[in-house]
């Protein structure tokens, strides 16, 4: 990215990012290759970006140009429509390098699933085509000051042949980097709709005010909408989701679990490297190297086993999603997918938190020095795993297996 473009992004946050040519990948193997290439680049400056809160514009542009943004576009619309197993691995690979970079496009993929579920064929054709052309989708769904995550104050009202939308959003991950901002609002009948708002639309303002201590460079801040015009054909009947058996929530949660698995992998890798290269052995261990301490060895073994278990459940959940989506979806199969992903999410959450905290116990006090910025792993794990409470995953899994209770139908299960 040119320095001129970078200056424009930061001085005029409400204009659309430059649209660059995007490759259309052909298959799963190309998607994984592109993810590995991006991860290699992103890993180099990830710690510095976190320390300086430098947004990953260059890396996001590589994500888009490489074709990764369109890997979930259906084949019927010209996309590669890779497997969920590949999508999960793509996000795991990227997040092991930089979990903020992994989180930024998460909503882009979740919204593509919503479009597939409730959009008309004409709406799908427009949005899918734009994504193939390199457009990015940002999120403007959650709000602050409401009873819960599902409660909305934003309003979508009729205005001639189109609509006007007003409201204030927060946790708007990806919006700053986006060409489309997908906004949830209630229409005149009180139904939830999803409006695709073009960046640069009058009345739209995106504020880079995310101040979370983890995932610092996701720019998950505020979106302000003041009578923003929206084309009628760009308003999706999102409310229909609750009446259709679907795997949208499971697909969204799968990516969240993959991000946590990536955080855990990076924390364990950094712990091993630090113990090998910088840590001193404990005086009572009577060994020459910290890596020969039998208790350190056992703890590293335990972390690796738990990471492998989490990764195995992540792959299993992705395969279940692929199986369920290969046939007509009913309430039972949708529940099967949600529970499989919930089980994976429990383990990825726990290993991300445990590995990022255990790093310091194993590596010693020197590992806490600011120059290493190893605390970013715990900060990222702690903030990202708060996306939805894992205690409710346990409840959903237990209720399903014990009483045959099907999980709720929303984006968090």
Coordinates of C-alpha atoms in Angstrom, one line a residue:
X1 CA 0.0 0.0 0.0
X2 CA 1.3 3.4 -0.9
X3 CA 2.0 6.0 1.9
X4 CA -0.6 8.3 0.2
X5 CA -3.3 5.6 0.5
X6 CA -2.3 5.0 4.1
X7 CA -2.7 8.7 4.9
X8 CA -6.1 8.8 3.3
X9 CA -7.3 5.9 5.3
X10 CA -6.4 7.5 8.6
X11 CA -7.4 11.0 7.8
X12 CA -10.8 10.2 6.1
X13 CA -12.1 7.1 7.9
X14 CA -15.5 7.3 6.3
X15 CA -14.5 7.0 2.7
X16 CA -14.3 3.6 1.1
X17 CA -10.9 1.8 1.0
X18 CA -9.2 1.5 -2.3
X19 CA -10.6 -1.4 -4.3
X20 CA -7.8 -3.6 -5.5
X21 CA -8.0 -6.5 -8.0
X22 CA -8.6 -9.8 -6.2
X23 CA -7.7 -13.2 -7.3
X24 CA -10.5 -15.9 -7.4
X25 CA -9.1 -19.1 -6.0
X26 CA -10.1 -22.4 -7.6
X27 CA -10.0 -24.9 -4.8
X28 CA -9.2 -25.8 -1.2
X29 CA -5.5 -26.4 -1.8
X30 CA -5.1 -22.9 -3.2
X31 CA -6.9 -21.4 -0.2
X32 CA -4.6 -23.1 2.2
X33 CA -1.6 -22.1 0.2
X34 CA -2.7 -18.4 0.3
X35 CA -3.4 -18.6 4.0
X36 CA 0.1 -20.0 4.7
X37 CA 1.7 -17.2 2.6
X38 CA -0.3 -14.5 4.4
X39 CA 0.5 -16.0 7.9
X40 CA 4.2 -16.0 7.1
X41 CA 4.0 -12.3 6.3
X42 CA 1.7 -11.3 9.1
X43 CA 3.8 -13.1 11.8
X44 CA 6.8 -10.8 11.2
X45 CA 5.4 -7.6 12.7
X46 CA 2.4 -8.9 14.7
X47 CA 3.9 -8.2 18.1
X48 CA 5.0 -4.7 17.0
X49 CA 1.5 -3.9 15.6
X50 CA 0.0 -4.9 18.9
X51 CA 2.4 -2.8 20.9
X52 CA 1.9 0.3 18.7
X53 CA -1.7 -0.4 17.9
X54 CA -0.9 -0.2 14.2
X55 CA -3.8 -1.4 12.1
X56 CA -2.9 -4.3 9.7
X57 CA -3.9 -2.5 6.4
X58 CA -1.2 -4.1 4.3
X59 CA -2.0 -7.6 5.6
X60 CA -5.8 -7.1 5.1
X61 CA -5.2 -6.0 1.6
X62 CA -3.1 -9.2 1.0
X63 CA -5.9 -11.2 2.4
X64 CA -8.3 -9.7 -0.1
X65 CA -5.9 -9.7 -3.1
X66 CA -5.0 -13.3 -2.6
X67 CA -8.6 -14.4 -3.0
X68 CA -9.2 -15.5 0.6
X69 CA -12.2 -13.2 1.0
X70 CA -14.2 -15.1 -1.5
X71 CA -13.5 -18.7 -0.6
X72 CA -17.0 -19.2 0.8
X73 CA -18.8 -17.8 -2.3
X74 CA -20.9 -20.6 -3.8
X75 CA -19.8 -22.2 -7.0
X76 CA -23.1 -21.2 -8.6
X77 CA -22.0 -17.6 -8.3
X78 CA -18.5 -18.1 -9.5
X79 CA -16.7 -18.8 -6.2
X80 CA -14.7 -21.8 -5.1
X81 CA -17.0 -22.7 -2.2
X82 CA -14.3 -24.4 -0.2
X83 CA -15.2 -26.8 2.6
X84 CA -15.8 -25.7 6.2
X85 CA -12.8 -27.8 7.1
X86 CA -10.7 -25.5 4.9
X87 CA -12.3 -22.3 6.2
X88 CA -11.4 -23.4 9.8
X89 CA -7.9 -24.2 8.8
X90 CA -7.4 -20.9 7.0
X91 CA -8.5 -18.9 10.1
X92 CA -6.4 -21.1 12.4
X93 CA -3.3 -20.6 10.3
X94 CA -3.8 -16.8 10.1
X95 CA -4.7 -16.4 13.7
X96 CA -1.6 -18.3 14.9
X97 CA 0.3 -15.5 13.2
X98 CA -1.9 -12.6 14.2
X99 CA -5.3 -13.3 15.8
X100 CA -6.5 -9.7 15.2
X101 CA -5.9 -10.3 11.5
X102 CA -7.9 -13.5 11.8
X103 CA -10.8 -11.8 13.6
X104 CA -11.2 -8.8 11.2
X105 CA -12.8 -10.9 8.4
X106 CA -14.7 -13.2 10.7
X107 CA -17.9 -11.2 10.3
X108 CA -17.4 -11.0 6.5
X109 CA -17.8 -14.8 6.4
X110 CA -20.6 -14.9 8.9
X111 CA -22.6 -12.3 6.8
X112 CA -22.0 -14.3 3.6
X113 CA -23.6 -17.3 5.4
X114 CA -26.6 -15.0 6.3
X115 CA -26.9 -13.9 2.7
X116 CA -26.9 -17.5 1.6
X117 CA -29.7 -18.2 4.0
X118 CA -32.1 -15.3 3.7
X119 CA -31.0 -13.3 0.7
X120 CA -32.9 -13.4 -2.6
X121 CA -31.0 -14.8 -5.7
X122 CA -30.7 -11.2 -7.0
X123 CA -29.3 -10.0 -3.7
X124 CA -26.9 -12.9 -3.6
X125 CA -25.7 -12.2 -7.1
X126 CA -24.9 -8.6 -6.3
X127 CA -23.0 -9.2 -3.0
X128 CA -21.2 -12.3 -4.1
X129 CA -20.0 -10.6 -7.3
X130 CA -18.7 -7.7 -5.3
X131 CA -16.8 -10.0 -2.9
X132 CA -15.3 -11.8 -5.9
X133 CA -14.2 -8.4 -7.1
X134 CA -12.5 -7.6 -3.8
X135 CA -15.1 -5.9 -1.7
X136 CA -14.9 -6.5 2.0
X137 CA -17.9 -6.7 4.4
X138 CA -17.7 -5.2 7.9
X139 CA -20.1 -5.7 10.8
X140 CA -22.5 -3.2 12.4
X141 CA -24.7 -5.5 14.4
X142 CA -24.2 -5.2 18.2
X143 CA -25.1 -2.2 20.3
X144 CA -24.2 -0.9 23.7
X145 CA -26.7 0.0 26.4
X146 CA -29.3 -2.6 25.4
X147 CA -30.7 -5.5 27.4
X148 CA -28.7 -8.1 25.5
X149 CA -26.9 -8.7 22.3
X150 CA -30.0 -9.5 20.3
X151 CA -31.8 -6.2 21.3
X152 CA -31.6 -3.5 18.7
X153 CA -32.4 0.3 18.8
X154 CA -31.2 1.0 15.2
X155 CA -34.2 1.7 12.9
X156 CA -34.7 1.2 9.2
X157 CA -37.5 3.3 7.8
X158 CA -39.1 3.6 4.3
X159 CA -38.0 6.6 2.3
X160 CA -39.5 6.7 -1.2
X161 CA -38.3 3.7 -3.2
X162 CA -35.6 2.9 -0.6
X163 CA -34.8 3.1 3.1
X164 CA -33.1 5.3 5.6
X165 CA -31.2 3.8 8.5
X166 CA -30.2 5.5 11.8
X167 CA -28.5 4.1 14.9
X168 CA -25.3 3.6 16.8
X169 CA -23.3 0.4 16.8
X170 CA -20.3 -0.9 18.6
X171 CA -18.0 -4.0 18.4
X172 CA -18.1 -3.3 14.7
X173 CA -15.2 -5.6 13.7
X174 CA -14.1 -5.1 10.2
X175 CA -16.2 -2.0 9.4
X176 CA -13.2 0.3 9.2
X177 CA -11.6 -1.9 6.6
X178 CA -14.8 -2.6 4.7
X179 CA -16.4 -1.6 1.4
X180 CA -19.8 -2.8 2.6
X181 CA -21.1 -2.2 6.2
X182 CA -23.7 -4.8 7.1
X183 CA -26.1 -3.1 9.5
X184 CA -28.8 -4.9 11.6
X185 CA -31.8 -2.7 12.4
X186 CA -35.6 -3.0 13.0
X187 CA -37.9 -2.0 10.3
X188 CA -41.3 -0.3 10.6
X189 CA -42.9 -3.6 11.5
X190 CA -40.4 -4.3 14.2
X191 CA -38.7 -7.1 12.2
X192 CA -34.9 -7.4 12.1
X193 CA -33.4 -6.6 8.7
X194 CA -29.8 -6.6 7.4
X195 CA -28.9 -3.6 5.3
X196 CA -25.8 -3.5 3.1
X197 CA -24.6 0.1 3.3
X198 CA -21.9 1.3 0.9
X199 CA -18.9 3.0 2.4
X200 CA -18.9 6.7 1.7
X201 CA -22.7 6.9 2.0
X202 CA -23.9 10.2 3.5
X203 CA -24.6 10.0 7.2
X204 CA -22.3 7.0 7.8
X205 CA -19.4 7.6 10.1
X206 CA -17.0 5.0 11.4
X207 CA -15.0 5.8 14.6
X208 CA -11.8 4.0 15.4
X209 CA -12.4 4.0 19.2
X210 CA -11.8 0.3 20.1
X211 CA -9.9 0.4 23.4
X212 CA -9.9 -3.3 24.4
X213 CA -6.7 -4.5 26.0
X214 CA -6.6 -7.5 23.6
X215 CA -7.2 -7.9 19.9
X216 CA -6.1 -4.3 19.9
X217 CA -5.8 -3.9 16.1
X218 CA -9.2 -5.2 15.0
X219 CA -10.6 -1.6 15.0
X220 CA -13.8 -3.0 16.6
X221 CA -15.3 0.4 17.4
X222 CA -18.3 2.5 16.7
X223 CA -20.4 2.9 13.6
X224 CA -22.7 6.0 13.5
X225 CA -25.7 6.1 11.1
X226 CA -27.7 9.3 10.7
X227 CA -30.5 8.8 8.1
X228 CA -28.2 6.9 5.8
X229 CA -29.8 6.0 2.5
X230 CA -30.0 2.3 1.6
X231 CA -31.2 0.8 -1.7
X232 CA -34.2 -1.4 -1.2
X233 CA -32.6 -4.3 -3.1
X234 CA -29.7 -4.2 -0.5
X235 CA -32.0 -4.9 2.5
X236 CA -32.1 -8.6 3.5
X237 CA -35.0 -10.2 5.4
X238 CA -32.7 -11.3 8.1
X239 CA -35.7 -12.1 10.4
X240 CA -36.5 -15.2 8.4
X241 CA -33.4 -16.9 9.9
X242 CA -35.3 -17.9 13.0
X243 CA -37.9 -19.7 11.0
X244 CA -35.4 -21.8 8.9
X245 CA -33.3 -24.7 10.2
X246 CA -29.8 -23.6 9.4
X247 CA -26.1 -23.8 10.3
X248 CA -25.3 -20.0 10.2
X249 CA -24.5 -19.9 13.9
X250 CA -22.4 -23.0 13.8
X251 CA -20.5 -21.7 10.8
X252 CA -19.8 -18.4 12.6
X253 CA -18.7 -20.2 15.8
X254 CA -16.4 -22.5 13.9
X255 CA -14.3 -19.5 12.9
X256 CA -14.3 -18.1 16.4
X257 CA -13.0 -21.5 17.6
X258 CA -10.4 -21.5 14.9
X259 CA -9.1 -18.1 16.0
X260 CA -8.8 -19.4 19.6
X261 CA -6.9 -22.5 18.4
X262 CA -4.5 -20.2 16.6
X263 CA -3.9 -18.1 19.7
X264 CA -3.2 -21.2 21.7
X265 CA -0.7 -22.6 19.1
X266 CA 1.2 -19.3 19.0
X267 CA 1.4 -19.1 22.9
X268 CA 2.7 -22.6 23.1
X269 CA 5.3 -22.1 20.4
X270 CA 6.5 -18.9 22.1
X271 CA 6.7 -20.6 25.4
X272 CA 8.8 -23.4 24.0
X273 CA 11.1 -21.0 22.2
X274 CA 11.6 -18.9 25.3
X275 CA 12.3 -21.8 27.6
X276 CA 14.8 -23.2 25.1
X277 CA 16.6 -20.0 24.4
X278 CA 16.2 -17.6 27.3
X279 CA 14.9 -19.2 30.5
X280 CA 17.1 -20.3 33.4
X281 CA 16.6 -23.6 35.2
X282 CA 15.1 -23.6 38.7
X283 CA 17.8 -24.1 41.3
X284 CA 16.3 -27.3 42.7
X285 CA 16.0 -28.9 39.3
X286 CA 19.7 -29.7 39.2
X287 CA 19.8 -29.4 35.4
X288 CA 21.8 -27.3 33.0
X289 CA 18.9 -26.1 30.9
X290 CA 15.4 -25.0 31.7
X291 CA 14.2 -27.3 28.9
X292 CA 15.5 -30.3 30.9
X293 CA 13.4 -29.5 34.0
X294 CA 11.1 -32.5 34.4
X295 CA 8.1 -30.4 35.5
X296 CA 8.5 -28.0 32.6
X297 CA 8.7 -31.0 30.2
X298 CA 5.5 -32.5 31.7
X299 CA 3.6 -29.2 31.5
X300 CA 4.6 -28.6 27.8
X301 CA 3.5 -32.2 27.1
X302 CA 0.2 -31.5 28.7
X303 CA -0.3 -28.3 26.8
X304 CA 0.5 -30.0 23.5
X305 CA -2.0 -32.8 24.2
X306 CA -4.7 -30.4 25.0
X307 CA -4.0 -28.3 22.0
X308 CA -4.1 -31.4 19.8
X309 CA -7.4 -32.4 21.3
X310 CA -8.9 -29.0 20.7
X311 CA -7.6 -29.0 17.1
X312 CA -9.0 -32.5 16.5
X313 CA -12.5 -31.4 17.7
X314 CA -12.2 -28.3 15.5
X315 CA -11.6 -30.5 12.5
X316 CA -14.4 -32.9 13.5
X317 CA -16.8 -30.0 13.9
X318 CA -15.9 -28.7 10.5
X319 CA -16.5 -32.1 8.9
X320 CA -19.8 -32.3 10.6
X321 CA -20.7 -28.9 9.1
X322 CA -19.7 -30.1 5.7
X323 CA -21.8 -33.3 6.1
X324 CA -24.9 -31.4 7.3
X325 CA -24.7 -28.8 4.5
X326 CA -24.3 -31.5 1.9
X327 CA -28.0 -32.5 2.5
X328 CA -31.2 -30.7 3.2
X329 CA -30.9 -29.2 6.6
X330 CA -33.6 -29.9 9.3
X331 CA -33.8 -29.1 13.0
X332 CA -32.0 -32.2 14.0
X333 CA -29.0 -31.9 11.6
X334 CA -28.7 -28.2 12.4
X335 CA -28.5 -29.0 16.1
X336 CA -25.9 -31.7 15.4
X337 CA -23.7 -29.1 13.7
X338 CA -24.2 -26.5 16.5
X339 CA -23.3 -29.1 19.2
X340 CA -20.2 -30.3 17.4
X341 CA -18.9 -26.8 17.1
X342 CA -19.8 -26.0 20.7
X343 CA -17.8 -28.9 21.9
X344 CA -14.8 -27.7 19.9
X345 CA -15.3 -24.1 21.1
X346 CA -15.1 -25.3 24.7
X347 CA -11.7 -26.8 24.2
X348 CA -10.3 -24.1 22.0
X349 CA -11.4 -21.5 24.6
X350 CA -9.8 -23.4 27.5
X351 CA -6.5 -24.1 25.8
X352 CA -6.1 -20.5 24.5
X353 CA -6.5 -19.2 28.0
X354 CA -4.4 -21.9 29.7
X355 CA -1.6 -21.8 27.2
X356 CA -1.3 -18.0 27.2
X357 CA -1.2 -17.9 31.0
X358 CA 1.0 -21.0 31.5
X359 CA 3.6 -19.4 29.2
X360 CA 4.8 -17.2 32.0
X361 CA 5.0 -19.9 34.6
X362 CA 7.1 -22.0 32.3
X363 CA 9.3 -19.2 30.9
X364 CA 9.9 -17.4 34.1
X365 CA 9.9 -13.7 35.2
X366 CA 12.0 -12.5 32.3
X367 CA 9.2 -13.4 29.9
X368 CA 7.1 -10.6 31.4
X369 CA 9.4 -7.9 30.1
X370 CA 7.7 -5.5 27.8
X371 CA 10.3 -6.0 25.1
X372 CA 9.0 -9.4 24.4
X373 CA 5.3 -8.5 24.5
X374 CA 4.3 -12.1 25.3
X375 CA 1.4 -10.9 27.3
X376 CA -0.4 -10.2 24.0
X377 CA -1.3 -13.9 23.8
X378 CA -3.2 -13.8 27.1
X379 CA -4.8 -10.4 26.3
X380 CA -5.9 -11.7 22.9
X381 CA -7.2 -15.0 24.3
X382 CA -9.0 -13.3 27.2
X383 CA -10.7 -10.7 25.0
X384 CA -11.6 -12.9 22.1
X385 CA -13.0 -15.7 24.2
X386 CA -15.5 -13.2 25.8
X387 CA -17.3 -13.1 22.4
X388 CA -19.8 -15.6 23.9
X389 CA -19.7 -17.3 27.3
X390 CA -18.3 -20.8 27.2
X391 CA -20.3 -21.8 30.2
X392 CA -23.4 -21.8 28.0
X393 CA -21.6 -24.2 25.6
X394 CA -21.4 -26.7 28.4
X395 CA -25.0 -26.1 29.1
X396 CA -26.0 -26.6 25.5
X397 CA -23.9 -29.8 25.1
X398 CA -25.3 -31.2 28.4
X399 CA -28.9 -30.4 27.6
X400 CA -28.5 -31.9 24.1
X401 CA -27.0 -35.2 25.2
X402 CA -29.0 -35.6 28.4
X403 CA -32.4 -34.4 27.5
X404 CA -32.3 -34.1 23.7
X405 CA -32.8 -30.4 23.9
X406 CA -32.0 -28.6 20.7
X407 CA -29.8 -25.5 21.0
X408 CA -31.0 -22.0 20.4
X409 CA -31.0 -20.7 16.8
X410 CA -28.7 -17.6 16.7
X411 CA -25.2 -16.7 15.8
X412 CA -23.6 -17.7 19.1
X413 CA -24.3 -21.4 19.1

